[in-house]
Amino acid sequence: MPNTVTLKSSPALFLEMDIKSFVLDSPDNRLKELDDSPYYEEPMVGFADGDDPLFLEYRTIIADFHLTPREALSRYLASELNIEAPPGGPISVISIALPIARETRLSNRRMTRGPSLKWNHVRWHGQSFTDELARRVVSQLQEQGYRAVAPDLTDMVEVVDLPNGRCSNWSQRHIAYAAGLGTFGLSDGFITPRGIATWFTSIVTDMKLRPTHRPYASHVANCPFLVEGTCGMCAARCPAGAITAQGHDKIKCRAMLYAGQKQWLEKPGYLGRYAGCGLCLTGVPCESRIPGKVSKRFIP
């Protein structure tokens, strides 16, 4: 990293470069119990204004209990530091998208009923590395005198059961959308320039960061099926039949994760509360890129 780039002088550039360097160089970004290949490839980093009106819209789009970034930081300060957040002032969100490494994606492409062993390990051990990354960014910001929190690492984030399935009060995919990192697909997955086989984390801070431009015309601009009715390969890949032309059935999907693929956890080496699936994220045109024109419709 050039000596002229610091968190104070060029905050957004410093954070992006540092996050990418850490992910690529960290020995913890490795499938140590398997073949020592990486969990993730070079990440993407986006920034959003924490007072962007989109975050209030999420209370209608997602649920009325979805947190705004300012609320997330205020709750953290009140519960952890016993201080009240000052009214107004800068508020920013850092969203990090971590593309799952090619070797793992290739292994999962070959699967039809449940995930590969490598995919399963990335789902659980990779999450631990994602949390480590978020803690590191928070620590860096705090050491420079800024207030910062990774909401997913606190008890303020909740998952609520709604009639149409489970819903979080801090949606990483919606945070990534606000930060200019991509758009949604038919499967409810999030299609970034590096594809849909991606994991996410985010940090809220009172550092002022220039928002990343959202380079898309709509929230589904990267999905061929939702734009022009072609593709739908994710539906053909889903072993639960949870993806149709009408969208993603969260209840069917969850049933497959916890019941339909329960036997996967009995296989040697598999771990976690559920196997991880991810079949709709691999073996599809959007696996590792924004797909170009797809001529065929794969949904029956």
PDB file of C-alpha atoms in Angstrom:
ATOM      1  CA  MET A   1       0.000   0.000   0.000  1.00  0.00           C
ATOM      2  CA  PRO A   2       1.490   3.390  -0.946  1.00  0.00           C
ATOM      3  CA  ASN A   3       2.808   5.303   2.052  1.00  0.00           C
ATOM      4  CA  THR A   4       0.671   8.316   1.079  1.00  0.00           C
ATOM      5  CA  VAL A   5      -2.585   6.437   1.567  1.00  0.00           C
ATOM      6  CA  THR A   6      -3.787   6.476   5.184  1.00  0.00           C
ATOM      7  CA  LEU A   7      -7.105   6.161   6.930  1.00  0.00           C
ATOM      8  CA  LYS A   8      -7.016   9.881   7.630  1.00  0.00           C
ATOM      9  CA  SER A   9      -5.869  11.132   4.207  1.00  0.00           C
ATOM     10  CA  SER A  10      -7.867   8.842   1.904  1.00  0.00           C
ATOM     11  CA  PRO A  11     -10.284   6.852   4.081  1.00  0.00           C
ATOM     12  CA  ALA A  12     -12.305   5.061   1.401  1.00  0.00           C
ATOM     13  CA  LEU A  13      -9.255   4.131  -0.666  1.00  0.00           C
ATOM     14  CA  PHE A  14      -7.325   3.026   2.421  1.00  0.00           C
ATOM     15  CA  LEU A  15     -10.166   0.819   3.632  1.00  0.00           C
ATOM     16  CA  GLU A  16     -10.694  -0.762   0.223  1.00  0.00           C
ATOM     17  CA  MET A  17      -6.993  -1.483  -0.289  1.00  0.00           C
ATOM     18  CA  ASP A  18      -6.494  -2.752   3.243  1.00  0.00           C
ATOM     19  CA  ILE A  19      -9.531  -5.035   3.165  1.00  0.00           C
ATOM     20  CA  LYS A  20      -8.466  -6.539  -0.157  1.00  0.00           C
ATOM     21  CA  SER A  21      -4.907  -7.040   1.042  1.00  0.00           C
ATOM     22  CA  PHE A  22      -6.010  -8.706   4.267  1.00  0.00           C
ATOM     23  CA  VAL A  23      -8.346 -11.147   2.527  1.00  0.00           C
ATOM     24  CA  LEU A  24      -5.786 -12.132  -0.093  1.00  0.00           C
ATOM     25  CA  ASP A  25      -2.864 -12.474   2.336  1.00  0.00           C
ATOM     26  CA  SER A  26      -4.424 -13.797   5.539  1.00  0.00           C
ATOM     27  CA  PRO A  27      -3.502 -17.398   6.440  1.00  0.00           C
ATOM     28  CA  ASP A  28      -6.948 -17.644   8.026  1.00  0.00           C
ATOM     29  CA  ASN A  29      -8.591 -17.351   4.602  1.00  0.00           C
ATOM     30  CA  ARG A  30      -7.865 -21.011   3.977  1.00  0.00           C
ATOM     31  CA  LEU A  31      -9.639 -24.370   3.991  1.00  0.00           C
ATOM     32  CA  LYS A  32      -7.120 -25.702   6.501  1.00  0.00           C
ATOM     33  CA  GLU A  33      -8.967 -28.943   7.186  1.00  0.00           C
ATOM     34  CA  LEU A  34      -9.152 -29.806   3.492  1.00  0.00           C
ATOM     35  CA  ASP A  35      -6.742 -28.629   0.767  1.00  0.00           C
ATOM     36  CA  ASP A  36      -5.632 -25.217   2.069  1.00  0.00           C
ATOM     37  CA  SER A  37      -7.285 -23.439  -0.868  1.00  0.00           C
ATOM     38  CA  PRO A  38      -8.814 -20.020  -0.074  1.00  0.00           C
ATOM     39  CA  TYR A  39     -12.352 -19.449   1.107  1.00  0.00           C
ATOM     40  CA  TYR A  40     -12.641 -16.196  -0.805  1.00  0.00           C
ATOM     41  CA  GLU A  41     -11.121 -14.351  -3.732  1.00  0.00           C
ATOM     42  CA  GLU A  42     -10.409 -10.609  -3.797  1.00  0.00           C
ATOM     43  CA  PRO A  43     -13.353  -8.813  -2.187  1.00  0.00           C
ATOM     44  CA  MET A  44     -15.387  -5.868  -3.403  1.00  0.00           C
ATOM     45  CA  VAL A  45     -15.925  -2.898  -1.105  1.00  0.00           C
ATOM     46  CA  GLY A  46     -18.725  -0.348  -1.343  1.00  0.00           C
ATOM     47  CA  PHE A  47     -19.826   2.602   0.774  1.00  0.00           C
ATOM     48  CA  ALA A  48     -23.234   4.104   1.519  1.00  0.00           C
ATOM     49  CA  ASP A  49     -24.441   7.232   3.264  1.00  0.00           C
ATOM     50  CA  GLY A  50     -26.080   5.968   6.438  1.00  0.00           C
ATOM     51  CA  ASP A  51     -28.824   8.564   6.044  1.00  0.00           C
ATOM     52  CA  ASP A  52     -29.642   7.518   2.487  1.00  0.00           C
ATOM     53  CA  PRO A  53     -33.484   7.481   2.244  1.00  0.00           C
ATOM     54  CA  LEU A  54     -33.215   3.926   0.905  1.00  0.00           C
ATOM     55  CA  PHE A  55     -32.588   2.663   4.439  1.00  0.00           C
ATOM     56  CA  LEU A  56     -35.969   4.013   5.549  1.00  0.00           C
ATOM     57  CA  GLU A  57     -37.596   2.456   2.469  1.00  0.00           C
ATOM     58  CA  TYR A  58     -36.309  -0.908   3.645  1.00  0.00           C
ATOM     59  CA  ARG A  59     -38.849  -0.714   6.473  1.00  0.00           C
ATOM     60  CA  THR A  60     -41.537  -1.073   3.835  1.00  0.00           C
ATOM     61  CA  ILE A  61     -39.631  -3.325   1.435  1.00  0.00           C
ATOM     62  CA  ILE A  62     -38.284  -5.757   4.064  1.00  0.00           C
ATOM     63  CA  ALA A  63     -40.079  -5.224   7.393  1.00  0.00           C
ATOM     64  CA  ASP A  64     -40.904  -2.336   9.688  1.00  0.00           C
ATOM     65  CA  PHE A  65     -38.324  -3.550  12.207  1.00  0.00           C
ATOM     66  CA  HIS A  66     -35.348  -3.317   9.838  1.00  0.00           C
ATOM     67  CA  LEU A  67     -32.619  -1.182  11.414  1.00  0.00           C
ATOM     68  CA  THR A  68     -31.272   1.975   9.866  1.00  0.00           C
ATOM     69  CA  PRO A  69     -27.502   2.473  10.119  1.00  0.00           C
ATOM     70  CA  ARG A  70     -27.948   5.354  12.562  1.00  0.00           C
ATOM     71  CA  GLU A  71     -30.116   3.166  14.785  1.00  0.00           C
ATOM     72  CA  ALA A  72     -27.552   0.353  14.654  1.00  0.00           C
ATOM     73  CA  LEU A  73     -24.721   2.619  15.769  1.00  0.00           C
ATOM     74  CA  SER A  74     -26.872   4.287  18.443  1.00  0.00           C
ATOM     75  CA  ARG A  75     -27.907   0.931  19.902  1.00  0.00           C
ATOM     76  CA  TYR A  76     -24.300  -0.208  20.008  1.00  0.00           C
ATOM     77  CA  LEU A  77     -23.152   2.952  21.773  1.00  0.00           C
ATOM     78  CA  ALA A  78     -25.984   2.728  24.301  1.00  0.00           C
ATOM     79  CA  SER A  79     -25.637  -0.981  25.082  1.00  0.00           C
ATOM     80  CA  GLU A  80     -21.859  -1.445  24.900  1.00  0.00           C
ATOM     81  CA  LEU A  81     -20.454   1.959  25.877  1.00  0.00           C
ATOM     82  CA  ASN A  82     -23.387   3.366  27.826  1.00  0.00           C
ATOM     83  CA  ILE A  83     -23.266   6.625  25.890  1.00  0.00           C
ATOM     84  CA  GLU A  84     -25.833   8.432  23.805  1.00  0.00           C
ATOM     85  CA  ALA A  85     -25.051   9.020  20.144  1.00  0.00           C
ATOM     86  CA  PRO A  86     -24.934  12.715  19.257  1.00  0.00           C
ATOM     87  CA  PRO A  87     -27.763  13.844  16.972  1.00  0.00           C
ATOM     88  CA  GLY A  88     -26.798  14.289  13.348  1.00  0.00           C
ATOM     89  CA  GLY A  89     -23.191  14.055  12.280  1.00  0.00           C
ATOM     90  CA  PRO A  90     -21.634  11.737   9.690  1.00  0.00           C
ATOM     91  CA  ILE A  91     -22.868   8.173   9.381  1.00  0.00           C
ATOM     92  CA  SER A  92     -21.545   5.721   6.782  1.00  0.00           C
ATOM     93  CA  VAL A  93     -21.843   2.054   5.940  1.00  0.00           C
ATOM     94  CA  ILE A  94     -19.032  -0.133   4.615  1.00  0.00           C
ATOM     95  CA  SER A  95     -20.266  -3.189   2.717  1.00  0.00           C
ATOM     96  CA  ILE A  96     -17.854  -5.996   1.837  1.00  0.00           C
ATOM     97  CA  ALA A  97     -18.661  -8.674  -0.739  1.00  0.00           C
ATOM     98  CA  LEU A  98     -16.479 -11.795  -0.609  1.00  0.00           C
ATOM     99  CA  PRO A  99     -16.612 -13.958  -3.775  1.00  0.00           C
ATOM    100  CA  ILE A 100     -16.324 -17.644  -2.976  1.00  0.00           C
ATOM    101  CA  ALA A 101     -13.159 -19.078  -4.525  1.00  0.00           C
ATOM    102  CA  ARG A 102     -13.276 -20.814  -7.885  1.00  0.00           C
ATOM    103  CA  GLU A 103     -12.156 -24.223  -6.568  1.00  0.00           C
ATOM    104  CA  THR A 104     -15.097 -24.340  -4.173  1.00  0.00           C
ATOM    105  CA  ARG A 105     -17.545 -23.121  -6.807  1.00  0.00           C
ATOM    106  CA  LEU A 106     -16.369 -25.813  -9.217  1.00  0.00           C
ATOM    107  CA  SER A 107     -16.858 -28.505  -6.576  1.00  0.00           C
ATOM    108  CA  ASN A 108     -20.418 -27.353  -5.933  1.00  0.00           C
ATOM    109  CA  ARG A 109     -21.293 -27.178  -9.632  1.00  0.00           C
ATOM    110  CA  ARG A 110     -21.015 -30.951  -9.787  1.00  0.00           C
ATOM    111  CA  MET A 111     -23.566 -31.445  -6.998  1.00  0.00           C
ATOM    112  CA  THR A 112     -27.309 -31.917  -7.595  1.00  0.00           C
ATOM    113  CA  ARG A 113     -28.939 -32.796  -4.247  1.00  0.00           C
ATOM    114  CA  GLY A 114     -26.696 -31.219  -1.622  1.00  0.00           C
ATOM    115  CA  PRO A 115     -23.492 -29.218  -1.243  1.00  0.00           C
ATOM    116  CA  SER A 116     -19.909 -30.287  -1.755  1.00  0.00           C
ATOM    117  CA  LEU A 117     -17.683 -30.735   1.279  1.00  0.00           C
ATOM    118  CA  LYS A 118     -15.683 -27.625   0.362  1.00  0.00           C
ATOM    119  CA  TRP A 119     -18.850 -25.540   0.060  1.00  0.00           C
ATOM    120  CA  ASN A 120     -19.976 -26.778   3.470  1.00  0.00           C
ATOM    121  CA  HIS A 121     -16.675 -25.748   5.065  1.00  0.00           C
ATOM    122  CA  VAL A 122     -16.752 -22.323   3.443  1.00  0.00           C
ATOM    123  CA  ARG A 123     -20.281 -21.847   4.774  1.00  0.00           C
ATOM    124  CA  TRP A 124     -19.179 -22.365   8.368  1.00  0.00           C
ATOM    125  CA  HIS A 125     -15.422 -21.815   8.670  1.00  0.00           C
ATOM    126  CA  GLY A 126     -15.604 -19.086   6.048  1.00  0.00           C
ATOM    127  CA  GLN A 127     -18.156 -17.295   8.208  1.00  0.00           C
ATOM    128  CA  SER A 128     -15.637 -17.246  11.046  1.00  0.00           C
ATOM    129  CA  PHE A 129     -13.118 -15.556   8.750  1.00  0.00           C
ATOM    130  CA  THR A 130     -15.769 -13.065   7.606  1.00  0.00           C
ATOM    131  CA  ASP A 131     -16.395 -12.177  11.255  1.00  0.00           C
ATOM    132  CA  GLU A 132     -12.645 -11.800  11.814  1.00  0.00           C
ATOM    133  CA  LEU A 133     -12.465  -9.375   8.894  1.00  0.00           C
ATOM    134  CA  ALA A 134     -15.353  -7.286  10.240  1.00  0.00           C
ATOM    135  CA  ARG A 135     -13.767  -7.120  13.707  1.00  0.00           C
ATOM    136  CA  ARG A 136     -10.498  -5.965  12.155  1.00  0.00           C
ATOM    137  CA  VAL A 137     -12.147  -3.097  10.270  1.00  0.00           C
ATOM    138  CA  VAL A 138     -14.077  -2.037  13.377  1.00  0.00           C
ATOM    139  CA  SER A 139     -10.866  -2.102  15.443  1.00  0.00           C
ATOM    140  CA  GLN A 140      -8.988   0.011  12.892  1.00  0.00           C
ATOM    141  CA  LEU A 141     -11.695   2.657  12.900  1.00  0.00           C
ATOM    142  CA  GLN A 142     -11.941   2.720  16.685  1.00  0.00           C
ATOM    143  CA  GLU A 143      -8.177   3.053  17.051  1.00  0.00           C
ATOM    144  CA  GLN A 144      -8.370   6.220  14.946  1.00  0.00           C
ATOM    145  CA  GLY A 145     -11.059   7.680  17.207  1.00  0.00           C
ATOM    146  CA  TYR A 146     -14.139   6.783  15.186  1.00  0.00           C
ATOM    147  CA  ARG A 147     -17.151   4.889  16.475  1.00  0.00           C
ATOM    148  CA  ALA A 148     -17.880   1.718  14.576  1.00  0.00           C
ATOM    149  CA  VAL A 149     -19.846  -1.514  14.836  1.00  0.00           C
ATOM    150  CA  ALA A 150     -20.436  -4.612  12.751  1.00  0.00           C
ATOM    151  CA  PRO A 151     -24.138  -5.225  13.527  1.00  0.00           C
ATOM    152  CA  ASP A 152     -23.958  -8.962  12.758  1.00  0.00           C
ATOM    153  CA  LEU A 153     -21.443  -9.380  15.589  1.00  0.00           C
ATOM    154  CA  THR A 154     -23.828  -7.969  18.204  1.00  0.00           C
ATOM    155  CA  ASP A 155     -27.040  -9.171  19.759  1.00  0.00           C
ATOM    156  CA  MET A 156     -29.036  -6.359  18.121  1.00  0.00           C
ATOM    157  CA  VAL A 157     -29.429  -8.398  14.933  1.00  0.00           C
ATOM    158  CA  GLU A 158     -32.445 -10.676  15.051  1.00  0.00           C
ATOM    159  CA  VAL A 159     -34.049 -13.166  12.684  1.00  0.00           C
ATOM    160  CA  VAL A 160     -37.838 -13.043  12.794  1.00  0.00           C
ATOM    161  CA  ASP A 161     -40.292 -15.666  11.516  1.00  0.00           C
ATOM    162  CA  LEU A 162     -42.823 -14.083   9.183  1.00  0.00           C
ATOM    163  CA  PRO A 163     -45.648 -15.820   7.248  1.00  0.00           C
ATOM    164  CA  ASN A 164     -43.493 -15.932   4.099  1.00  0.00           C
ATOM    165  CA  GLY A 165     -40.349 -17.105   5.883  1.00  0.00           C
ATOM    166  CA  ARG A 166     -37.531 -15.834   8.054  1.00  0.00           C
ATOM    167  CA  CYS A 167     -36.345 -12.225   7.873  1.00  0.00           C
ATOM    168  CA  SER A 168     -33.400 -10.388   9.440  1.00  0.00           C
ATOM    169  CA  ASN A 169     -33.525  -6.867  10.820  1.00  0.00           C
ATOM    170  CA  TRP A 170     -30.133  -6.240   9.166  1.00  0.00           C
ATOM    171  CA  SER A 171     -30.094  -7.627   5.620  1.00  0.00           C
ATOM    172  CA  GLN A 172     -26.552  -7.832   4.295  1.00  0.00           C
ATOM    173  CA  ARG A 173     -27.779  -8.082   0.702  1.00  0.00           C
ATOM    174  CA  HIS A 174     -29.844  -4.918   1.020  1.00  0.00           C
ATOM    175  CA  ILE A 175     -26.904  -3.146   2.631  1.00  0.00           C
ATOM    176  CA  ALA A 176     -24.766  -4.235  -0.340  1.00  0.00           C
ATOM    177  CA  TYR A 177     -27.376  -2.893  -2.749  1.00  0.00           C
ATOM    178  CA  ALA A 178     -27.323   0.493  -1.027  1.00  0.00           C
ATOM    179  CA  ALA A 179     -23.518   0.476  -1.292  1.00  0.00           C
ATOM    180  CA  GLY A 180     -23.527  -0.048  -5.056  1.00  0.00           C
ATOM    181  CA  LEU A 181     -22.306  -3.637  -5.111  1.00  0.00           C
ATOM    182  CA  GLY A 182     -25.021  -5.271  -7.224  1.00  0.00           C
ATOM    183  CA  THR A 183     -28.687  -6.197  -7.591  1.00  0.00           C
ATOM    184  CA  PHE A 184     -31.064  -9.014  -6.696  1.00  0.00           C
ATOM    185  CA  GLY A 185     -31.841 -12.169  -8.660  1.00  0.00           C
ATOM    186  CA  LEU A 186     -34.792 -14.522  -9.029  1.00  0.00           C
ATOM    187  CA  SER A 187     -33.436 -16.748  -6.242  1.00  0.00           C
ATOM    188  CA  ASP A 188     -33.237 -13.777  -3.818  1.00  0.00           C
ATOM    189  CA  GLY A 189     -29.465 -14.021  -4.194  1.00  0.00           C
ATOM    190  CA  PHE A 190     -27.392 -10.931  -4.873  1.00  0.00           C
ATOM    191  CA  ILE A 191     -25.621 -10.613  -8.234  1.00  0.00           C
ATOM    192  CA  THR A 192     -22.410  -8.585  -7.976  1.00  0.00           C
ATOM    193  CA  PRO A 193     -19.908  -7.876 -10.773  1.00  0.00           C
ATOM    194  CA  ARG A 194     -18.102 -10.967  -9.435  1.00  0.00           C
ATOM    195  CA  GLY A 195     -21.276 -13.028  -9.419  1.00  0.00           C
ATOM    196  CA  ILE A 196     -23.871 -14.404  -7.034  1.00  0.00           C
ATOM    197  CA  ALA A 197     -21.652 -16.943  -5.211  1.00  0.00           C
ATOM    198  CA  THR A 198     -20.682 -14.314  -2.681  1.00  0.00           C
ATOM    199  CA  TRP A 199     -20.734 -13.769   1.083  1.00  0.00           C
ATOM    200  CA  PHE A 200     -21.211 -10.404   2.818  1.00  0.00           C
ATOM    201  CA  THR A 201     -20.448  -8.403   5.910  1.00  0.00           C
ATOM    202  CA  SER A 202     -20.834  -4.732   6.813  1.00  0.00           C
ATOM    203  CA  ILE A 203     -19.740  -2.072   9.276  1.00  0.00           C
ATOM    204  CA  VAL A 204     -21.437   1.149  10.406  1.00  0.00           C
ATOM    205  CA  THR A 205     -19.248   4.089  11.426  1.00  0.00           C
ATOM    206  CA  ASP A 206     -19.398   7.797  12.159  1.00  0.00           C
ATOM    207  CA  MET A 207     -16.526   8.356   9.712  1.00  0.00           C
ATOM    208  CA  LYS A 208     -17.608  10.310   6.651  1.00  0.00           C
ATOM    209  CA  LEU A 209     -17.096   8.185   3.527  1.00  0.00           C
ATOM    210  CA  ARG A 210     -18.063   9.120  -0.005  1.00  0.00           C
ATOM    211  CA  PRO A 211     -20.918   6.842  -1.156  1.00  0.00           C
ATOM    212  CA  THR A 212     -20.306   4.452  -4.017  1.00  0.00           C
ATOM    213  CA  HIS A 213     -22.380   5.167  -7.112  1.00  0.00           C
ATOM    214  CA  ARG A 214     -25.179   2.678  -7.714  1.00  0.00           C
ATOM    215  CA  PRO A 215     -24.606   1.886 -11.399  1.00  0.00           C
ATOM    216  CA  TYR A 216     -27.895   0.145 -12.115  1.00  0.00           C
ATOM    217  CA  ALA A 217     -31.331   1.193 -13.325  1.00  0.00           C
ATOM    218  CA  SER A 218     -33.303  -1.076 -10.999  1.00  0.00           C
ATOM    219  CA  HIS A 219     -32.891  -3.429  -8.060  1.00  0.00           C
ATOM    220  CA  VAL A 220     -33.033  -6.469 -10.412  1.00  0.00           C
ATOM    221  CA  ALA A 221     -30.947  -5.110 -13.299  1.00  0.00           C
ATOM    222  CA  ASN A 222     -28.352  -7.925 -13.196  1.00  0.00           C
ATOM    223  CA  CYS A 223     -30.847 -10.826 -13.450  1.00  0.00           C
ATOM    224  CA  PRO A 224     -31.775 -11.912 -17.016  1.00  0.00           C
ATOM    225  CA  PHE A 225     -34.969 -13.618 -15.883  1.00  0.00           C
ATOM    226  CA  LEU A 226     -36.332 -10.616 -14.005  1.00  0.00           C
ATOM    227  CA  VAL A 227     -35.290  -8.201 -16.763  1.00  0.00           C
ATOM    228  CA  GLU A 228     -36.287 -10.095 -19.915  1.00  0.00           C
ATOM    229  CA  GLY A 229     -37.715 -13.478 -18.898  1.00  0.00           C
ATOM    230  CA  THR A 230     -34.726 -15.577 -19.960  1.00  0.00           C
ATOM    231  CA  CYS A 231     -32.482 -17.892 -17.894  1.00  0.00           C
ATOM    232  CA  GLY A 232     -34.020 -19.059 -14.601  1.00  0.00           C
ATOM    233  CA  MET A 233     -31.248 -21.634 -14.301  1.00  0.00           C
ATOM    234  CA  CYS A 234     -31.249 -21.153 -10.523  1.00  0.00           C
ATOM    235  CA  ALA A 235     -34.737 -22.692 -10.461  1.00  0.00           C
ATOM    236  CA  ALA A 236     -33.524 -25.723 -12.394  1.00  0.00           C
ATOM    237  CA  ARG A 237     -30.658 -26.129  -9.902  1.00  0.00           C
ATOM    238  CA  CYS A 238     -32.823 -25.954  -6.751  1.00  0.00           C
ATOM    239  CA  PRO A 239     -33.379 -29.440  -5.232  1.00  0.00           C
ATOM    240  CA  ALA A 240     -36.332 -28.167  -3.206  1.00  0.00           C
ATOM    241  CA  GLY A 241     -38.309 -26.610  -6.028  1.00  0.00           C
ATOM    242  CA  ALA A 242     -38.186 -23.430  -3.962  1.00  0.00           C
ATOM    243  CA  ILE A 243     -37.453 -21.151  -6.930  1.00  0.00           C
ATOM    244  CA  THR A 244     -40.120 -20.587  -9.566  1.00  0.00           C
ATOM    245  CA  ALA A 245     -41.121 -17.839 -11.969  1.00  0.00           C
ATOM    246  CA  GLN A 246     -42.872 -16.269  -8.970  1.00  0.00           C
ATOM    247  CA  GLY A 247     -39.648 -16.010  -6.997  1.00  0.00           C
ATOM    248  CA  HIS A 248     -38.044 -17.683  -3.978  1.00  0.00           C
ATOM    249  CA  ASP A 249     -40.087 -19.665  -1.443  1.00  0.00           C
ATOM    250  CA  LYS A 250     -38.141 -19.206   1.811  1.00  0.00           C
ATOM    251  CA  ILE A 251     -40.155 -21.868   3.635  1.00  0.00           C
ATOM    252  CA  LYS A 252     -39.415 -24.600   1.077  1.00  0.00           C
ATOM    253  CA  CYS A 253     -35.779 -23.522   1.009  1.00  0.00           C
ATOM    254  CA  ARG A 254     -35.439 -23.704   4.787  1.00  0.00           C
ATOM    255  CA  ALA A 255     -37.123 -27.128   4.856  1.00  0.00           C
ATOM    256  CA  MET A 256     -34.526 -28.410   2.409  1.00  0.00           C
ATOM    257  CA  LEU A 257     -31.664 -26.956   4.448  1.00  0.00           C
ATOM    258  CA  TYR A 258     -32.732 -28.413   7.784  1.00  0.00           C
ATOM    259  CA  ALA A 259     -34.645 -31.559   6.788  1.00  0.00           C
ATOM    260  CA  GLY A 260     -34.115 -32.472   3.133  1.00  0.00           C
ATOM    261  CA  GLN A 261     -30.324 -32.253   3.381  1.00  0.00           C
ATOM    262  CA  LYS A 262     -30.016 -33.422   6.978  1.00  0.00           C
ATOM    263  CA  GLN A 263     -28.293 -36.634   5.868  1.00  0.00           C
ATOM    264  CA  TRP A 264     -25.422 -34.556   4.471  1.00  0.00           C
ATOM    265  CA  LEU A 265     -24.299 -33.837   8.021  1.00  0.00           C
ATOM    266  CA  GLU A 266     -23.795 -37.573   8.501  1.00  0.00           C
ATOM    267  CA  LYS A 267     -21.229 -37.659   5.695  1.00  0.00           C
ATOM    268  CA  PRO A 268     -17.539 -37.656   6.731  1.00  0.00           C
ATOM    269  CA  GLY A 269     -16.175 -34.164   7.285  1.00  0.00           C
ATOM    270  CA  TYR A 270     -19.417 -32.211   7.018  1.00  0.00           C
ATOM    271  CA  LEU A 271     -20.215 -29.748   9.814  1.00  0.00           C
ATOM    272  CA  GLY A 272     -22.572 -27.015  10.994  1.00  0.00           C
ATOM    273  CA  ARG A 273     -26.248 -26.639  11.841  1.00  0.00           C
ATOM    274  CA  TYR A 274     -27.127 -27.481   8.238  1.00  0.00           C
ATOM    275  CA  ALA A 275     -25.101 -28.531   5.211  1.00  0.00           C
ATOM    276  CA  GLY A 276     -25.193 -25.237   3.333  1.00  0.00           C
ATOM    277  CA  CYS A 277     -26.681 -26.100  -0.107  1.00  0.00           C
ATOM    278  CA  GLY A 278     -25.753 -23.165  -2.391  1.00  0.00           C
ATOM    279  CA  LEU A 279     -26.723 -25.113  -5.518  1.00  0.00           C
ATOM    280  CA  CYS A 280     -28.645 -22.141  -6.909  1.00  0.00           C
ATOM    281  CA  LEU A 281     -25.469 -20.032  -6.603  1.00  0.00           C
ATOM    282  CA  THR A 282     -23.271 -22.340  -8.692  1.00  0.00           C
ATOM    283  CA  GLY A 283     -23.630 -23.843 -12.133  1.00  0.00           C
ATOM    284  CA  VAL A 284     -25.622 -20.788 -13.203  1.00  0.00           C
ATOM    285  CA  PRO A 285     -24.731 -17.977 -15.657  1.00  0.00           C
ATOM    286  CA  CYS A 286     -24.432 -15.458 -12.821  1.00  0.00           C
ATOM    287  CA  GLU A 287     -22.161 -17.635 -10.663  1.00  0.00           C
ATOM    288  CA  SER A 288     -19.066 -15.454 -11.054  1.00  0.00           C
ATOM    289  CA  ARG A 289     -20.177 -12.456 -13.141  1.00  0.00           C
ATOM    290  CA  ILE A 290     -23.084 -10.346 -14.272  1.00  0.00           C
ATOM    291  CA  PRO A 291     -24.487 -12.543 -17.050  1.00  0.00           C
ATOM    292  CA  GLY A 292     -24.794 -11.357 -20.599  1.00  0.00           C
ATOM    293  CA  LYS A 293     -27.771 -12.139 -22.757  1.00  0.00           C
ATOM    294  CA  VAL A 294     -29.223 -15.597 -22.066  1.00  0.00           C
ATOM    295  CA  SER A 295     -31.296 -16.946 -24.971  1.00  0.00           C
ATOM    296  CA  LYS A 296     -33.034 -19.833 -23.215  1.00  0.00           C
ATOM    297  CA  ARG A 297     -35.600 -19.954 -20.414  1.00  0.00           C
ATOM    298  CA  PHE A 298     -34.799 -22.810 -18.031  1.00  0.00           C
ATOM    299  CA  ILE A 299     -37.878 -22.668 -15.797  1.00  0.00           C
ATOM    300  CA  PRO A 300     -40.372 -25.375 -16.903  1.00  0.00           C
TER     301      PRO A 300
END
